[in-house]
Amino acid sequence: MSRFTAFVFIATALFLAGCNTQTSQDQKKKNPSDTAAIKQKVAAKFEFRDEIHNFGALKAGEVVSYSFRFENTGGEPLTISHIKNECGCLEILYPKKPVQPGEKSTIEVIFTTDGEWGNEFKTIEINTRKGLKKNIAVTARIQNAQFEKLINKK
């Protein structure tokens, strides 16, 4: 009888061990670790090709523009809610529709140099609906003949 009890005990242990293996395989199926599944859980994220653009030397009165290219490298749609800039000399054009994960888009900055002079550095703050903030900037050296005449008179 003791051999029979030992046999039943070993058979039961093997059966339960086999069930446990199946359970862990089921958990792997329910919790995939592939990149696509992980990316979907990651919040929206900006990734800019460049964050500062230098227009170089300009003359006052020139209007120049630059398109900042970015990609949503996160796993959720990225929606820009508003943009803050420190100067009325900048016009900012940005996508109003959500930028989907993996999608690329642009933010165009139009810089009007009337009334500007010297080395200028203009910061633009981009805000998303989910609270993400990102700063980009434009810079230029602006020659303004009117201001230079006033300074040279002294």
PDB file of C-alpha atoms in Angstrom:
ATOM      1  CA  MET A   1       0.000   0.000   0.000  1.00  0.00           C
ATOM      2  CA  SER A   2       2.880   2.378   0.637  1.00  0.00           C
ATOM      3  CA  ARG A   3       4.121   2.004  -2.963  1.00  0.00           C
ATOM      4  CA  PHE A   4       0.653   2.844  -4.205  1.00  0.00           C
ATOM      5  CA  THR A   5       0.511   5.929  -1.940  1.00  0.00           C
ATOM      6  CA  ALA A   6       3.955   7.039  -3.148  1.00  0.00           C
ATOM      7  CA  PHE A   7       2.874   6.549  -6.781  1.00  0.00           C
ATOM      8  CA  VAL A   8      -0.300   8.609  -6.238  1.00  0.00           C
ATOM      9  CA  PHE A   9       1.708  11.316  -4.478  1.00  0.00           C
ATOM     10  CA  ILE A  10       4.298  11.528  -7.317  1.00  0.00           C
ATOM     11  CA  ALA A  11       1.590  11.459 -10.005  1.00  0.00           C
ATOM     12  CA  THR A  12      -0.308  14.255  -8.241  1.00  0.00           C
ATOM     13  CA  ALA A  13       2.881  16.334  -7.892  1.00  0.00           C
ATOM     14  CA  LEU A  14       3.707  15.924 -11.591  1.00  0.00           C
ATOM     15  CA  PHE A  15       0.148  16.801 -12.567  1.00  0.00           C
ATOM     16  CA  LEU A  16       0.185  19.966 -10.448  1.00  0.00           C
ATOM     17  CA  ALA A  17       3.614  20.967 -11.770  1.00  0.00           C
ATOM     18  CA  GLY A  18       2.291  20.608 -15.316  1.00  0.00           C
ATOM     19  CA  CYS A  19      -0.688  22.799 -14.447  1.00  0.00           C
ATOM     20  CA  ASN A  20       1.609  25.447 -13.008  1.00  0.00           C
ATOM     21  CA  THR A  21       3.677  25.524 -16.224  1.00  0.00           C
ATOM     22  CA  GLN A  22       0.534  26.043 -18.262  1.00  0.00           C
ATOM     23  CA  THR A  23      -0.504  28.899 -15.971  1.00  0.00           C
ATOM     24  CA  SER A  24       2.814  30.708 -16.442  1.00  0.00           C
ATOM     25  CA  GLN A  25       2.508  30.297 -20.227  1.00  0.00           C
ATOM     26  CA  ASP A  26      -0.991  31.792 -20.045  1.00  0.00           C
ATOM     27  CA  GLN A  27       0.404  34.747 -18.059  1.00  0.00           C
ATOM     28  CA  LYS A  28       3.032  35.355 -20.751  1.00  0.00           C
ATOM     29  CA  LYS A  29       0.276  35.479 -23.343  1.00  0.00           C
ATOM     30  CA  LYS A  30      -1.712  37.950 -21.221  1.00  0.00           C
ATOM     31  CA  ASN A  31       1.357  40.118 -20.500  1.00  0.00           C
ATOM     32  CA  PRO A  32       3.226  40.390 -23.813  1.00  0.00           C
ATOM     33  CA  SER A  33       6.607  42.042 -23.640  1.00  0.00           C
ATOM     34  CA  ASP A  34       6.874  42.994 -27.292  1.00  0.00           C
ATOM     35  CA  THR A  35       7.816  46.569 -28.171  1.00  0.00           C
ATOM     36  CA  ALA A  36       4.431  47.511 -29.627  1.00  0.00           C
ATOM     37  CA  ALA A  37       2.584  46.623 -26.427  1.00  0.00           C
ATOM     38  CA  ILE A  38       5.050  48.564 -24.281  1.00  0.00           C
ATOM     39  CA  LYS A  39       4.927  51.579 -26.624  1.00  0.00           C
ATOM     40  CA  GLN A  40       1.142  51.747 -26.313  1.00  0.00           C
ATOM     41  CA  LYS A  41       1.460  52.159 -22.534  1.00  0.00           C
ATOM     42  CA  VAL A  42       3.973  55.040 -22.827  1.00  0.00           C
ATOM     43  CA  ALA A  43       2.526  58.559 -22.791  1.00  0.00           C
ATOM     44  CA  ALA A  44       2.850  60.917 -25.755  1.00  0.00           C
ATOM     45  CA  LYS A  45       6.336  62.371 -26.169  1.00  0.00           C
ATOM     46  CA  PHE A  46       7.957  65.035 -28.375  1.00  0.00           C
ATOM     47  CA  GLU A  47      11.197  64.261 -30.126  1.00  0.00           C
ATOM     48  CA  PHE A  48      12.477  67.226 -32.133  1.00  0.00           C
ATOM     49  CA  ARG A  49      15.044  66.995 -34.889  1.00  0.00           C
ATOM     50  CA  ASP A  50      16.516  70.263 -33.547  1.00  0.00           C
ATOM     51  CA  GLU A  51      15.310  72.545 -30.755  1.00  0.00           C
ATOM     52  CA  ILE A  52      17.119  75.789 -31.664  1.00  0.00           C
ATOM     53  CA  HIS A  53      17.327  77.404 -35.083  1.00  0.00           C
ATOM     54  CA  ASN A  54      19.763  80.215 -35.914  1.00  0.00           C
ATOM     55  CA  PHE A  55      18.594  82.467 -38.747  1.00  0.00           C
ATOM     56  CA  GLY A  56      22.034  84.097 -38.857  1.00  0.00           C
ATOM     57  CA  ALA A  57      22.460  87.755 -39.882  1.00  0.00           C
ATOM     58  CA  LEU A  58      19.241  89.546 -40.870  1.00  0.00           C
ATOM     59  CA  LYS A  59      18.260  93.116 -41.655  1.00  0.00           C
ATOM     60  CA  ALA A  60      15.457  94.729 -39.676  1.00  0.00           C
ATOM     61  CA  GLY A  61      12.179  94.366 -41.535  1.00  0.00           C
ATOM     62  CA  GLU A  62      12.899  90.899 -42.933  1.00  0.00           C
ATOM     63  CA  VAL A  63      10.347  88.155 -42.366  1.00  0.00           C
ATOM     64  CA  VAL A  64      11.804  84.651 -42.092  1.00  0.00           C
ATOM     65  CA  SER A  65      10.378  81.277 -41.130  1.00  0.00           C
ATOM     66  CA  TYR A  66      11.541  77.874 -39.991  1.00  0.00           C
ATOM     67  CA  SER A  67       9.676  74.591 -39.545  1.00  0.00           C
ATOM     68  CA  PHE A  68      10.667  72.607 -36.476  1.00  0.00           C
ATOM     69  CA  ARG A  69      10.134  68.930 -37.272  1.00  0.00           C
ATOM     70  CA  PHE A  70       9.082  66.590 -34.508  1.00  0.00           C
ATOM     71  CA  GLU A  71       7.817  63.059 -33.989  1.00  0.00           C
ATOM     72  CA  ASN A  72       5.460  61.650 -31.377  1.00  0.00           C
ATOM     73  CA  THR A  73       7.680  58.868 -30.024  1.00  0.00           C
ATOM     74  CA  GLY A  74       5.209  57.938 -27.287  1.00  0.00           C
ATOM     75  CA  GLY A  75       2.328  55.508 -27.348  1.00  0.00           C
ATOM     76  CA  GLU A  76      -0.609  57.936 -27.081  1.00  0.00           C
ATOM     77  CA  PRO A  77      -1.835  60.732 -29.369  1.00  0.00           C
ATOM     78  CA  LEU A  78      -0.102  64.074 -28.732  1.00  0.00           C
ATOM     79  CA  THR A  79      -2.349  67.145 -28.818  1.00  0.00           C
ATOM     80  CA  ILE A  80      -0.864  70.640 -28.551  1.00  0.00           C
ATOM     81  CA  SER A  81      -3.190  72.756 -26.419  1.00  0.00           C
ATOM     82  CA  HIS A  82      -1.406  76.103 -26.630  1.00  0.00           C
ATOM     83  CA  ILE A  83       1.901  77.791 -27.312  1.00  0.00           C
ATOM     84  CA  LYS A  84       3.479  80.642 -25.352  1.00  0.00           C
ATOM     85  CA  ASN A  85       6.081  82.976 -26.787  1.00  0.00           C
ATOM     86  CA  GLU A  86       7.731  86.065 -25.413  1.00  0.00           C
ATOM     87  CA  CYS A  87       7.392  88.300 -28.448  1.00  0.00           C
ATOM     88  CA  GLY A  88       4.701  89.649 -30.736  1.00  0.00           C
ATOM     89  CA  CYS A  89       7.305  89.348 -33.487  1.00  0.00           C
ATOM     90  CA  LEU A  90       6.671  85.587 -33.671  1.00  0.00           C
ATOM     91  CA  GLU A  91       3.769  83.828 -35.336  1.00  0.00           C
ATOM     92  CA  ILE A  92       3.522  80.133 -34.504  1.00  0.00           C
ATOM     93  CA  LEU A  93       1.643  77.637 -36.688  1.00  0.00           C
ATOM     94  CA  TYR A  94       1.118  74.216 -35.123  1.00  0.00           C
ATOM     95  CA  PRO A  95      -1.038  71.124 -35.761  1.00  0.00           C
ATOM     96  CA  LYS A  96      -4.522  71.438 -34.259  1.00  0.00           C
ATOM     97  CA  LYS A  97      -5.299  67.734 -34.694  1.00  0.00           C
ATOM     98  CA  PRO A  98      -3.679  65.054 -32.506  1.00  0.00           C
ATOM     99  CA  VAL A  99      -0.328  63.721 -33.725  1.00  0.00           C
ATOM    100  CA  GLN A 100      -0.597  59.935 -33.559  1.00  0.00           C
ATOM    101  CA  PRO A 101       2.163  57.687 -32.136  1.00  0.00           C
ATOM    102  CA  GLY A 102       5.004  57.390 -34.647  1.00  0.00           C
ATOM    103  CA  GLU A 103       3.615  60.267 -36.720  1.00  0.00           C
ATOM    104  CA  LYS A 104       5.760  63.271 -37.696  1.00  0.00           C
ATOM    105  CA  SER A 105       4.613  66.876 -37.885  1.00  0.00           C
ATOM    106  CA  THR A 106       5.956  70.440 -37.839  1.00  0.00           C
ATOM    107  CA  ILE A 107       5.691  73.642 -35.863  1.00  0.00           C
ATOM    108  CA  GLU A 108       6.359  76.634 -38.093  1.00  0.00           C
ATOM    109  CA  VAL A 109       7.842  79.782 -36.563  1.00  0.00           C
ATOM    110  CA  ILE A 110       7.515  83.028 -38.547  1.00  0.00           C
ATOM    111  CA  PHE A 111       9.829  85.776 -37.269  1.00  0.00           C
ATOM    112  CA  THR A 112       9.129  89.411 -38.237  1.00  0.00           C
ATOM    113  CA  THR A 113      12.226  91.487 -37.490  1.00  0.00           C
ATOM    114  CA  ASP A 114      10.662  94.993 -37.593  1.00  0.00           C
ATOM    115  CA  GLY A 115      11.844  96.962 -34.561  1.00  0.00           C
ATOM    116  CA  GLU A 116      14.365  94.302 -33.533  1.00  0.00           C
ATOM    117  CA  TRP A 117      18.080  94.933 -33.169  1.00  0.00           C
ATOM    118  CA  GLY A 118      21.190  93.040 -32.105  1.00  0.00           C
ATOM    119  CA  ASN A 119      21.422  89.452 -30.951  1.00  0.00           C
ATOM    120  CA  GLU A 120      17.933  88.073 -30.446  1.00  0.00           C
ATOM    121  CA  PHE A 121      16.995  84.794 -28.762  1.00  0.00           C
ATOM    122  CA  LYS A 122      13.276  83.987 -28.744  1.00  0.00           C
ATOM    123  CA  THR A 123      11.886  81.082 -26.712  1.00  0.00           C
ATOM    124  CA  ILE A 124       8.671  79.239 -27.574  1.00  0.00           C
ATOM    125  CA  GLU A 125       6.942  77.021 -24.990  1.00  0.00           C
ATOM    126  CA  ILE A 126       4.772  74.206 -26.357  1.00  0.00           C
ATOM    127  CA  ASN A 127       2.089  72.796 -24.038  1.00  0.00           C
ATOM    128  CA  THR A 128       0.067  69.624 -24.572  1.00  0.00           C
ATOM    129  CA  ARG A 129      -3.327  68.651 -23.213  1.00  0.00           C
ATOM    130  CA  LYS A 130      -1.651  66.036 -20.979  1.00  0.00           C
ATOM    131  CA  GLY A 131       0.620  68.645 -19.328  1.00  0.00           C
ATOM    132  CA  LEU A 132       3.795  67.931 -21.292  1.00  0.00           C
ATOM    133  CA  LYS A 133       5.904  71.058 -21.950  1.00  0.00           C
ATOM    134  CA  LYS A 134       8.727  71.535 -24.426  1.00  0.00           C
ATOM    135  CA  ASN A 135      10.802  74.609 -25.284  1.00  0.00           C
ATOM    136  CA  ILE A 136      12.192  75.447 -28.701  1.00  0.00           C
ATOM    137  CA  ALA A 137      13.904  78.676 -29.764  1.00  0.00           C
ATOM    138  CA  VAL A 138      15.012  80.838 -32.661  1.00  0.00           C
ATOM    139  CA  THR A 139      17.964  83.195 -32.702  1.00  0.00           C
ATOM    140  CA  ALA A 140      19.341  85.817 -35.084  1.00  0.00           C
ATOM    141  CA  ARG A 141      21.675  88.802 -35.297  1.00  0.00           C
ATOM    142  CA  ILE A 142      19.608  91.687 -36.594  1.00  0.00           C
ATOM    143  CA  GLN A 143      21.104  94.777 -38.187  1.00  0.00           C
ATOM    144  CA  ASN A 144      18.860  97.806 -37.774  1.00  0.00           C
ATOM    145  CA  ALA A 145      20.168 100.909 -39.565  1.00  0.00           C
ATOM    146  CA  GLN A 146      17.861 103.264 -37.622  1.00  0.00           C
ATOM    147  CA  PHE A 147      19.043 102.009 -34.220  1.00  0.00           C
ATOM    148  CA  GLU A 148      22.672 102.006 -35.332  1.00  0.00           C
ATOM    149  CA  LYS A 149      22.413 105.673 -36.446  1.00  0.00           C
ATOM    150  CA  LEU A 150      20.982 106.631 -33.048  1.00  0.00           C
ATOM    151  CA  ILE A 151      23.746 104.837 -31.184  1.00  0.00           C
ATOM    152  CA  ASN A 152      26.543 106.185 -33.395  1.00  0.00           C
ATOM    153  CA  LYS A 153      25.380 109.831 -32.902  1.00  0.00           C
ATOM    154  CA  LYS A 154      26.550 109.778 -29.289  1.00  0.00           C
TER     155      LYS A 154
END
